[in-house]
Coordinates of C-alpha atoms and ligand atoms in Angstrom, one line a residue:
Chain A
M1 CA 81.7 114.0 19.6
F2 CA 83.6 117.1 20.6
G3 CA 80.6 118.2 22.6
Y4 CA 82.0 116.0 25.4
E5 CA 84.8 117.4 27.5
F6 CA 86.4 113.9 27.9
M7 CA 86.4 113.4 24.1
R8 CA 88.2 116.8 23.6
E9 CA 90.8 115.8 26.2
A10 CA 91.2 112.4 24.6
F11 CA 91.5 113.9 21.2
I12 CA 94.3 116.4 22.2
A13 CA 96.2 113.7 24.2
S14 CA 96.1 111.2 21.4
T15 CA 97.2 113.7 18.8
F16 CA 100.3 114.4 20.7
I17 CA 100.9 110.7 21.4
A18 CA 100.5 109.8 17.7
I19 CA 102.9 112.5 16.6
T20 CA 105.6 111.4 19.1
A21 CA 105.2 107.7 18.4
G22 CA 105.1 108.1 14.6
L23 CA 108.3 110.2 14.8
V24 CA 110.2 108.1 17.3
G25 CA 109.0 104.9 15.4
V26 CA 111.0 105.8 12.3
F27 CA 114.2 105.6 14.4
V28 CA 113.0 102.5 16.3
V29 CA 112.6 100.7 13.0
S30 CA 115.8 101.9 11.4
R31 CA 117.8 101.0 14.5
N32 CA 116.1 97.5 14.6
M33 CA 114.8 98.1 18.0
S34 CA 111.2 97.0 17.6
F35 CA 111.9 94.2 20.0
L36 CA 113.4 96.5 22.6
S37 CA 110.4 98.8 22.4
H38 CA 108.1 95.9 23.0
T39 CA 110.1 94.9 26.1
L40 CA 110.2 98.5 27.3
S41 CA 106.4 98.6 27.2
E42 CA 106.3 95.4 29.4
I43 CA 108.8 97.0 31.8
G44 CA 106.5 100.1 31.7
F45 CA 103.6 97.9 32.8
A46 CA 105.7 96.9 35.9
G47 CA 106.5 100.5 36.5
A48 CA 102.9 101.6 36.4
S49 CA 101.9 98.8 38.7
F50 CA 104.7 99.8 41.0
G51 CA 103.5 103.4 41.0
I52 CA 100.0 102.3 42.0
L53 CA 101.4 100.1 44.7
I54 CA 103.5 102.9 46.4
G55 CA 100.9 105.5 45.7
I56 CA 102.5 107.6 43.0
S57 CA 101.1 108.2 39.5
P58 CA 101.3 105.2 37.2
L59 CA 102.9 107.5 34.5
V60 CA 105.7 108.5 36.9
G61 CA 106.3 104.9 37.8
M62 CA 106.4 103.9 34.2
I63 CA 108.8 106.7 33.2
L64 CA 111.1 105.7 36.1
F65 CA 111.2 102.0 35.2
T66 CA 111.6 102.5 31.4
L67 CA 114.3 105.2 31.8
I68 CA 116.4 103.1 34.1
S69 CA 116.1 100.0 32.0
S70 CA 116.8 101.8 28.7
I71 CA 119.9 103.4 30.1
A72 CA 120.9 100.0 31.5
V73 CA 120.5 98.5 28.0
G74 CA 122.5 101.3 26.4
S75 CA 125.4 100.6 28.7
L76 CA 125.3 96.9 28.2
S77 CA 127.3 95.2 25.4
T78 CA 126.5 96.4 21.9
E79 CA 126.6 92.9 20.6
S80 CA 123.0 92.6 19.4
S81 CA 122.4 88.9 19.6
R82 CA 123.4 88.7 23.2
R83 CA 121.4 91.8 23.9
E84 CA 118.2 90.2 22.5
A85 CA 118.5 87.1 24.7
S86 CA 119.2 89.1 27.9
I87 CA 116.4 91.5 27.1
S88 CA 113.8 88.8 26.8
A89 CA 114.9 87.3 30.1
I90 CA 114.6 90.7 31.8
S91 CA 111.2 91.4 30.2
S92 CA 109.7 88.1 31.6
L93 CA 110.9 89.2 35.0
F94 CA 109.2 92.5 34.8
I95 CA 105.9 91.1 33.6
G96 CA 106.0 88.9 36.7
L97 CA 106.8 91.9 38.9
G98 CA 104.0 94.0 37.4
I99 CA 101.5 91.3 38.2
L100 CA 102.9 91.0 41.8
F101 CA 102.8 94.8 42.4
L102 CA 99.2 94.9 41.2
S103 CA 98.0 92.0 43.4
L104 CA 99.7 93.6 46.4
S105 CA 98.1 96.9 45.9
S106 CA 94.5 97.5 47.0
E107 CA 93.4 98.9 43.7
S108 CA 90.7 97.1 41.8
S109 CA 91.6 95.0 38.8
S110 CA 90.2 97.6 36.4
Y111 CA 93.4 99.5 37.0
A112 CA 95.3 96.6 35.5
T113 CA 93.1 96.6 32.4
N114 CA 93.7 100.4 32.1
I115 CA 97.4 100.1 32.1
L116 CA 97.6 97.1 29.9
F117 CA 95.0 98.0 27.3
G118 CA 94.8 101.8 27.5
S119 CA 92.2 104.2 29.0
I120 CA 92.2 107.2 26.7
V121 CA 88.7 108.3 27.5
G122 CA 89.3 108.3 31.2
I123 CA 92.0 110.9 30.9
S124 CA 91.9 114.1 33.0
A125 CA 92.9 117.6 31.9
K126 CA 95.9 117.5 34.2
E127 CA 97.1 114.3 32.6
V128 CA 96.7 115.7 29.2
H129 CA 99.0 118.6 30.1
Q130 CA 101.6 116.2 31.5
L131 CA 101.5 114.2 28.3
M132 CA 101.7 117.3 26.1
I133 CA 104.8 118.5 27.9
L134 CA 106.5 115.2 27.6
A135 CA 105.6 114.8 24.0
I136 CA 106.9 118.3 23.2
F137 CA 110.2 117.5 25.0
V138 CA 110.7 114.4 23.0
I139 CA 109.9 116.2 19.7
L140 CA 112.4 119.0 20.6
I141 CA 115.2 116.4 21.3
F142 CA 114.5 115.0 17.8
I143 CA 114.7 118.4 16.2
I144 CA 118.0 119.1 17.9
F145 CA 119.6 115.8 17.1
Y146 CA 117.8 115.2 13.8
K147 CA 120.8 115.1 11.5
P148 CA 123.4 113.0 13.6
L149 CA 120.6 110.7 14.9
S150 CA 119.4 110.0 11.3
F151 CA 123.0 109.2 10.2
D152 CA 123.6 106.9 13.2
S153 CA 120.2 105.2 12.9
F154 CA 120.2 104.6 9.1
D155 CA 124.0 103.9 8.8
H156 CA 125.6 103.2 12.1
I157 CA 128.9 102.1 10.7
G158 CA 129.1 105.1 8.4
A159 CA 128.3 107.4 11.3
Q160 CA 131.2 105.8 13.3
A161 CA 133.5 106.1 10.3
A162 CA 132.6 109.8 10.0
G163 CA 133.6 110.3 13.6
L164 CA 130.1 110.9 15.2
K165 CA 129.7 110.3 18.9
T166 CA 127.5 107.3 18.3
R167 CA 127.4 106.2 22.0
L168 CA 126.0 109.5 23.2
L169 CA 123.4 109.4 20.4
S170 CA 122.4 105.9 21.4
I171 CA 121.8 106.9 25.0
T172 CA 119.9 110.0 23.9
F173 CA 117.7 107.9 21.7
L174 CA 117.0 105.3 24.4
V175 CA 115.9 108.1 26.8
T176 CA 113.4 109.5 24.3
L177 CA 112.3 105.9 23.5
A178 CA 111.6 105.3 27.2
L179 CA 109.6 108.5 27.4
S180 CA 107.6 107.7 24.2
V181 CA 106.7 104.3 25.5
S182 CA 105.4 105.8 28.7
I183 CA 103.4 108.4 26.9
G184 CA 102.1 106.0 24.3
A185 CA 101.0 103.5 26.9
Q186 CA 98.5 106.1 28.2
I187 CA 96.4 105.7 25.2
V188 CA 96.9 102.3 23.6
G189 CA 98.0 100.6 26.8
S190 CA 101.4 99.2 27.6
L191 CA 100.8 95.9 25.7
L192 CA 100.0 97.6 22.4
V193 CA 102.2 100.7 22.6
F194 CA 104.6 99.1 20.3
V195 CA 101.9 99.0 17.7
L196 CA 102.2 102.8 17.4
L197 CA 106.0 102.8 17.8
T198 CA 106.7 100.2 15.1
L199 CA 103.9 99.6 12.6
P200 CA 103.4 103.1 11.0
A201 CA 107.2 103.5 10.6
A202 CA 107.6 99.9 9.2
T203 CA 104.8 100.8 6.7
A204 CA 106.6 104.0 5.8
K205 CA 109.8 102.1 5.1
Y206 CA 108.0 100.2 2.4
I207 CA 106.6 103.1 0.5
V208 CA 109.1 106.1 0.7
H209 CA 112.9 106.4 0.4
S210 CA 114.0 109.4 2.5
V211 CA 114.1 110.1 6.2
P212 CA 111.8 113.2 6.1
K213 CA 109.3 111.4 3.9
M214 CA 109.3 108.4 6.3
I215 CA 108.6 110.7 9.2
I216 CA 105.7 112.3 7.4
V217 CA 104.1 109.0 6.3
S218 CA 104.7 107.4 9.7
V219 CA 103.3 110.4 11.7
G220 CA 100.4 110.6 9.2
L221 CA 99.5 106.9 9.6
S222 CA 99.8 107.1 13.3
L223 CA 97.5 110.2 13.5
I224 CA 94.9 108.7 11.2
G225 CA 94.9 105.5 13.2
V226 CA 94.4 107.2 16.5
W227 CA 91.8 109.7 15.2
L228 CA 89.9 107.0 13.4
G229 CA 90.1 104.8 16.5
L230 CA 88.7 107.5 18.8
Y231 CA 85.9 108.2 16.4
L232 CA 84.9 104.6 15.9
A233 CA 85.2 103.8 19.6
F234 CA 82.9 106.8 20.3
I235 CA 80.2 105.6 18.0
T236 CA 80.5 101.8 18.6
N237 CA 81.6 101.7 22.2
W238 CA 84.3 99.2 21.3
P239 CA 87.8 99.7 22.6
V240 CA 90.0 102.4 20.9
T241 CA 93.0 100.0 20.9
F242 CA 91.1 97.5 18.7
F243 CA 90.5 100.0 16.0
I244 CA 94.0 101.5 16.1
S245 CA 95.8 98.2 15.9
T246 CA 93.5 97.0 13.2
F247 CA 94.0 100.1 11.1
E248 CA 97.8 100.0 11.5
V249 CA 98.0 96.3 10.7
I250 CA 95.9 96.8 7.5
A251 CA 98.1 99.8 6.5
Y252 CA 101.2 97.7 7.1
F253 CA 100.1 94.9 4.8
L254 CA 99.0 97.3 2.2
G255 CA 102.4 98.9 2.4
L256 CA 104.1 95.5 2.1
S257 CA 102.0 94.6 -0.9
Y258 CA 102.8 97.9 -2.5
K259 CA 106.5 97.3 -2.1
N260 CA 106.2 93.8 -3.6
W261 CA 104.2 95.1 -6.4
R262 CA 106.8 97.7 -7.2
L263 CA 109.5 95.1 -7.1
N264 CA 107.8 93.2 -9.8
H265 CA 107.0 96.1 -12.1
Chain B
M1 CA 150.9 113.4 4.8
I2 CA 150.6 110.6 7.3
K3 CA 153.7 109.6 9.3
V4 CA 153.6 106.5 11.5
E5 CA 156.4 105.9 14.0
N6 CA 157.0 102.8 16.2
L7 CA 153.3 102.1 16.3
S8 CA 152.2 99.0 18.3
K9 CA 148.8 97.6 19.1
R10 CA 147.6 94.9 21.5
F11 CA 144.2 93.7 22.4
G12 CA 144.6 92.6 26.0
N13 CA 147.6 90.3 25.8
Q14 CA 147.2 89.6 22.0
L15 CA 149.9 91.5 20.0
V16 CA 148.4 92.6 16.7
F17 CA 151.5 94.4 15.4
E18 CA 154.5 96.3 16.7
N19 CA 157.0 98.9 15.6
L20 CA 155.3 100.0 12.4
N21 CA 157.2 102.7 10.6
F22 CA 156.1 104.2 7.4
Q23 CA 155.0 107.4 5.7
I24 CA 152.3 108.1 3.2
N25 CA 152.7 111.2 1.0
D26 CA 150.1 113.5 -0.5
G27 CA 148.9 112.0 -3.8
D28 CA 150.0 108.5 -3.0
F29 CA 148.1 105.5 -4.2
I30 CA 149.2 102.8 -1.8
S31 CA 147.9 99.3 -1.1
L32 CA 148.0 97.7 2.3
V33 CA 148.2 94.0 1.9
G34 CA 148.5 91.0 4.2
P35 CA 146.6 87.9 5.4
N36 CA 143.2 88.0 7.3
G37 CA 143.7 89.1 10.9
S38 CA 147.1 90.7 10.3
G39 CA 145.8 94.0 11.6
K40 CA 145.0 96.1 8.4
T41 CA 141.6 97.2 9.6
T42 CA 143.0 97.9 13.1
L43 CA 145.7 100.1 11.7
V44 CA 143.3 102.3 9.7
K45 CA 141.0 102.6 12.7
I46 CA 143.9 103.9 14.7
I47 CA 144.8 106.3 11.9
I48 CA 141.4 107.8 11.9
G49 CA 141.0 107.8 15.6
L50 CA 138.4 105.0 16.1
E51 CA 140.8 102.8 18.0
K52 CA 143.7 103.7 20.3
S53 CA 147.2 102.6 19.7
S54 CA 149.2 100.8 22.5
S55 CA 152.3 102.9 21.8
G56 CA 153.9 104.9 19.1
T57 CA 152.8 108.1 17.2
I58 CA 150.9 109.1 14.1
K59 CA 151.5 112.5 12.6
T60 CA 149.2 113.9 10.0
S61 CA 149.1 117.3 8.4
G62 CA 145.6 117.7 9.8
Q63 CA 143.8 116.8 6.6
T64 CA 140.3 115.2 6.5
I65 CA 140.3 111.5 5.9
G66 CA 137.4 109.7 4.3
Y67 CA 137.0 106.1 5.4
V68 CA 135.0 103.4 3.7
P69 CA 134.6 100.7 6.3
Q70 CA 135.1 97.0 5.5
F71 CA 131.6 95.8 6.6
R72 CA 128.3 97.6 6.2
N73 CA 124.9 96.3 7.2
I74 CA 122.6 97.2 4.4
D75 CA 120.0 94.5 3.8
S76 CA 117.6 94.3 0.9
D77 CA 114.9 96.0 3.0
Y78 CA 117.0 99.1 3.5
P79 CA 114.7 102.0 2.8
L80 CA 116.9 105.0 1.8
S81 CA 117.6 105.8 -1.9
I82 CA 121.2 106.1 -2.9
E83 CA 121.1 109.9 -2.8
Q84 CA 119.4 110.0 0.6
F85 CA 122.0 107.5 1.9
I86 CA 124.8 109.7 0.7
R87 CA 123.1 112.8 2.2
L88 CA 123.3 111.3 5.7
N89 CA 126.8 112.6 5.8
L90 CA 125.8 116.2 5.1
K91 CA 125.9 118.8 7.9
I92 CA 122.5 120.3 8.6
T93 CA 121.9 123.8 7.6
L94 CA 118.9 126.1 7.3
N95 CA 120.8 128.7 5.3
P96 CA 119.3 128.7 1.8
E97 CA 122.7 129.6 0.2
K98 CA 124.4 126.7 2.0
R99 CA 121.6 124.4 1.1
R100 CA 122.1 125.2 -2.6
Q101 CA 125.8 124.6 -2.2
N102 CA 125.0 121.2 -0.6
N103 CA 122.7 120.3 -3.5
D104 CA 125.5 121.2 -5.9
L105 CA 128.0 119.2 -4.0
I106 CA 125.7 116.1 -4.0
N107 CA 125.2 116.4 -7.7
T108 CA 128.9 116.7 -8.3
I109 CA 129.7 113.7 -6.2
L110 CA 126.9 111.6 -7.8
Q111 CA 128.3 112.6 -11.2
R112 CA 131.9 111.7 -10.2
T113 CA 130.9 108.3 -8.9
G114 CA 128.6 107.6 -11.9
L115 CA 125.5 107.3 -9.7
T116 CA 123.4 110.1 -11.1
E117 CA 121.2 107.8 -13.2
I118 CA 120.3 105.6 -10.3
K119 CA 120.3 108.0 -7.4
D120 CA 116.6 107.4 -6.6
R121 CA 116.9 103.6 -6.3
P122 CA 116.7 102.1 -2.8
L123 CA 120.2 101.3 -1.8
G124 CA 119.1 97.8 -0.5
L125 CA 118.1 96.8 -4.1
V126 CA 121.2 97.8 -6.1
S127 CA 124.2 95.6 -7.0
G128 CA 127.3 95.2 -4.9
G129 CA 129.3 97.4 -7.1
E130 CA 126.7 100.2 -7.0
K131 CA 126.6 99.9 -3.2
Q132 CA 130.4 100.3 -2.9
K133 CA 130.1 103.4 -5.1
A134 CA 127.5 104.8 -2.8
Y135 CA 129.7 104.2 0.2
L136 CA 132.6 105.8 -1.6
A137 CA 130.4 108.8 -2.5
Q138 CA 129.2 109.2 1.1
A139 CA 132.8 109.3 2.3
L140 CA 133.7 111.9 -0.4
L141 CA 131.2 114.4 1.0
N142 CA 133.5 115.9 3.5
D143 CA 136.0 116.7 0.8
P144 CA 138.7 114.4 2.2
K145 CA 142.4 114.7 1.1
T146 CA 142.9 111.1 1.9
L147 CA 140.6 108.2 1.2
I148 CA 140.9 104.8 2.9
L149 CA 139.1 101.9 1.2
D150 CA 138.9 98.8 3.4
E151 CA 138.5 95.8 1.1
S152 CA 135.9 97.6 -1.0
T153 CA 136.5 95.3 -3.9
A154 CA 136.1 92.1 -2.0
S155 CA 133.1 90.0 -3.2
L156 CA 132.7 92.0 -6.5
D157 CA 133.0 90.5 -10.0
V158 CA 136.3 91.1 -11.7
E159 CA 134.8 93.6 -14.2
V160 CA 133.0 95.6 -11.4
K161 CA 136.3 95.6 -9.4
N162 CA 138.1 97.2 -12.3
Q163 CA 135.3 99.7 -12.8
L164 CA 135.5 100.8 -9.1
M165 CA 139.2 101.0 -9.2
D166 CA 139.2 103.0 -12.4
L167 CA 137.0 105.5 -10.6
V168 CA 139.3 105.6 -7.6
Q169 CA 142.3 106.0 -9.9
E170 CA 140.6 108.9 -11.6
L171 CA 140.0 110.6 -8.3
N172 CA 143.7 110.1 -7.5
H173 CA 144.8 111.6 -10.8
K174 CA 142.4 114.4 -11.3
Y175 CA 142.0 115.6 -7.7
Q176 CA 145.3 114.4 -6.1
L177 CA 143.3 112.4 -3.7
T178 CA 145.6 110.2 -1.5
V179 CA 144.4 106.7 -1.6
I180 CA 145.1 103.9 0.9
F181 CA 143.6 100.7 -0.5
I182 CA 143.4 97.6 1.7
T183 CA 143.0 94.5 -0.4
H184 CA 143.5 90.8 -0.8
D185 CA 143.7 91.1 -4.6
Y186 CA 147.2 91.0 -6.0
D187 CA 146.0 91.7 -9.6
L188 CA 144.4 95.0 -8.5
T189 CA 147.5 95.9 -6.4
K190 CA 149.7 95.5 -9.4
K191 CA 147.4 97.2 -11.8
Y192 CA 146.4 100.2 -9.8
T193 CA 148.7 101.0 -6.9
K194 CA 152.0 102.8 -6.9
R195 CA 153.4 101.3 -3.7
A196 CA 152.5 98.5 -1.3
L197 CA 153.0 97.9 2.3
L198 CA 152.9 94.3 3.4
F199 CA 151.9 93.0 6.9
K200 CA 154.4 90.3 7.8
N201 CA 155.6 88.8 11.1
K202 CA 153.5 91.3 13.1
T203 CA 155.1 94.3 11.4
I204 CA 154.9 96.1 8.1
E205 CA 157.4 96.3 5.2
P206 CA 157.4 98.1 1.9
I207 CA 157.3 95.9 -1.2
D208 CA 157.6 96.4 -4.9
V209 CA 154.0 96.2 -6.3
Q210 CA 155.2 94.1 -9.2
K211 CA 156.6 91.5 -6.8
V212 CA 153.3 91.1 -4.9
S213 CA 152.4 87.4 -5.0
K214 CA 149.6 85.2 -3.9
D215 CA 151.3 83.6 -0.9
M216 CA 151.7 87.0 0.7
F217 CA 148.0 87.0 1.3
E218 CA 147.8 83.7 3.0
M219 CA 148.0 83.0 6.7
E220 CA 151.5 82.5 8.1
G221 CA 152.5 79.1 9.6
Ligands
ADP301 N1 137.9 95.1 19.0 C1 138.8 94.1 19.1 N2 139.0 93.4 20.2 C2 139.8 92.3 20.3 N3 140.5 91.9 19.2 C3 140.3 92.5 18.0 C4 139.4 93.6 17.9 N4 139.5 94.0 16.6 C5 140.3 93.2 16.0 N5 140.8 92.3 16.8 C6 141.8 91.2 16.5 O1 143.0 91.9 15.9 C7 143.5 91.1 14.9 C8 143.5 92.0 13.6 O2 142.2 92.2 13.1 P1 141.9 93.1 11.9 O3 142.6 94.4 12.0 O4 140.5 93.1 11.6 O5 142.6 92.3 10.7 P2 142.5 92.4 9.1 O6 141.7 93.7 8.8 O7 143.9 92.5 8.6 O8 141.8 91.2 8.6 C9 142.6 89.9 14.7 O9 143.2 88.8 15.4 C10 141.3 90.3 15.4 O10 140.7 89.2 16.0
MG302 MG1 139.9 93.9 7.8

């Protein structure tokens, strides 16, 4: 399958996306932000459609929208219940906007399908480079902030008590989350980007008990899912996204069963 | 040493307390008592710098303060083991010598808090008393000279309360750790602490620990 240029590009791009999403996912899950990452991907859809409408790249439109909204969320109240309600109101608005932008633009509807469901095999070498740079940027931020971000994500109250600048950490995290959503949407599509951002990490949470191990398991599951998805899509001509989400869901339920089995033994 | 002078705190136009004056000396084991909502948590947050005072001053001799907060959100799904939870409070280092020191430190703290045997268990699945010990251990990592426990014994069984307090008393005796213990429990106050400060009528007054009684913990009026 690597005989084809487009498959090589797809393979490289998806590898970077899987590493980023698997890594960021551990923090999404520990910060209880699965819901927000889902909403961000819907906002990303509106951003991509907006990009198409005004003639800039969908990736740039997506980054713009997700960055602005994640920073807005970060500066809103920290009271989580109120946050969830206002977030879902905002997300409905953005889905509507995304559909409006697309219908106003002259592009064919296949563009919409690409944004929503992913278009990994249609990716160009230039786009691969953009994704790689963004992914490396996100990974670097996590290396730099690894220790305080772990403390704040796995024990927010303890981190505050120990005097960490939790507000700054929260904004930093939201920025990287926005970037990860935008990168991830390029492969699995904006509707399923949260699969890669939440399921591998949620599975990891059930089977290992340290932050580094969770990162390893989460990135591993994310990589296997994406590689397997690409391969199976190549031989069957079915959508990549289908295989990825099926794999991650199966892994998740196996992880959950393992945890329950451990509890009873 | 912690010296508080004329300290007042308001949230908007709600007065929490005013004109607090007291001093806590090195090696003290002091309890802070008073009804719910009287401002105990607010006072310690001001002492450690998490909250601003409205007026007044706090002088400390610059020592590290370990704080075990009143509420923690650790549910039964919480993934980290006890040891990994405690390690969250370690500073990162790539230096092998420092890493070894860190490992020794962790082992010492686990030993002192009696958690060595169960260090690999997920924190979400251990008992309330074991959780409190883990919170205590995490706060001890920075080698604090003062430890503030905010209702750490609430919701524990009597036996477990005493176990935890025995441990804290040992830290106070052996390592001269200054302890500020916020509590609703007058038995524990009498049994373990040397002095008590009572929140009353929006200010604070010293009381004899042996005279602490149940009605002091109930809402006024
Ligand atoms: N961040 C806050 N904003 C507004 N009011 C607060 C805040 N924190 C505490 N309070 C109020 O201050 C009073 C003292 O609270 P607290 O210090 O938690 O009491 P205690 O710890 O003694 O039960 C209560 O009336 C509480 O509602
Ligand atoms: Mg309190």
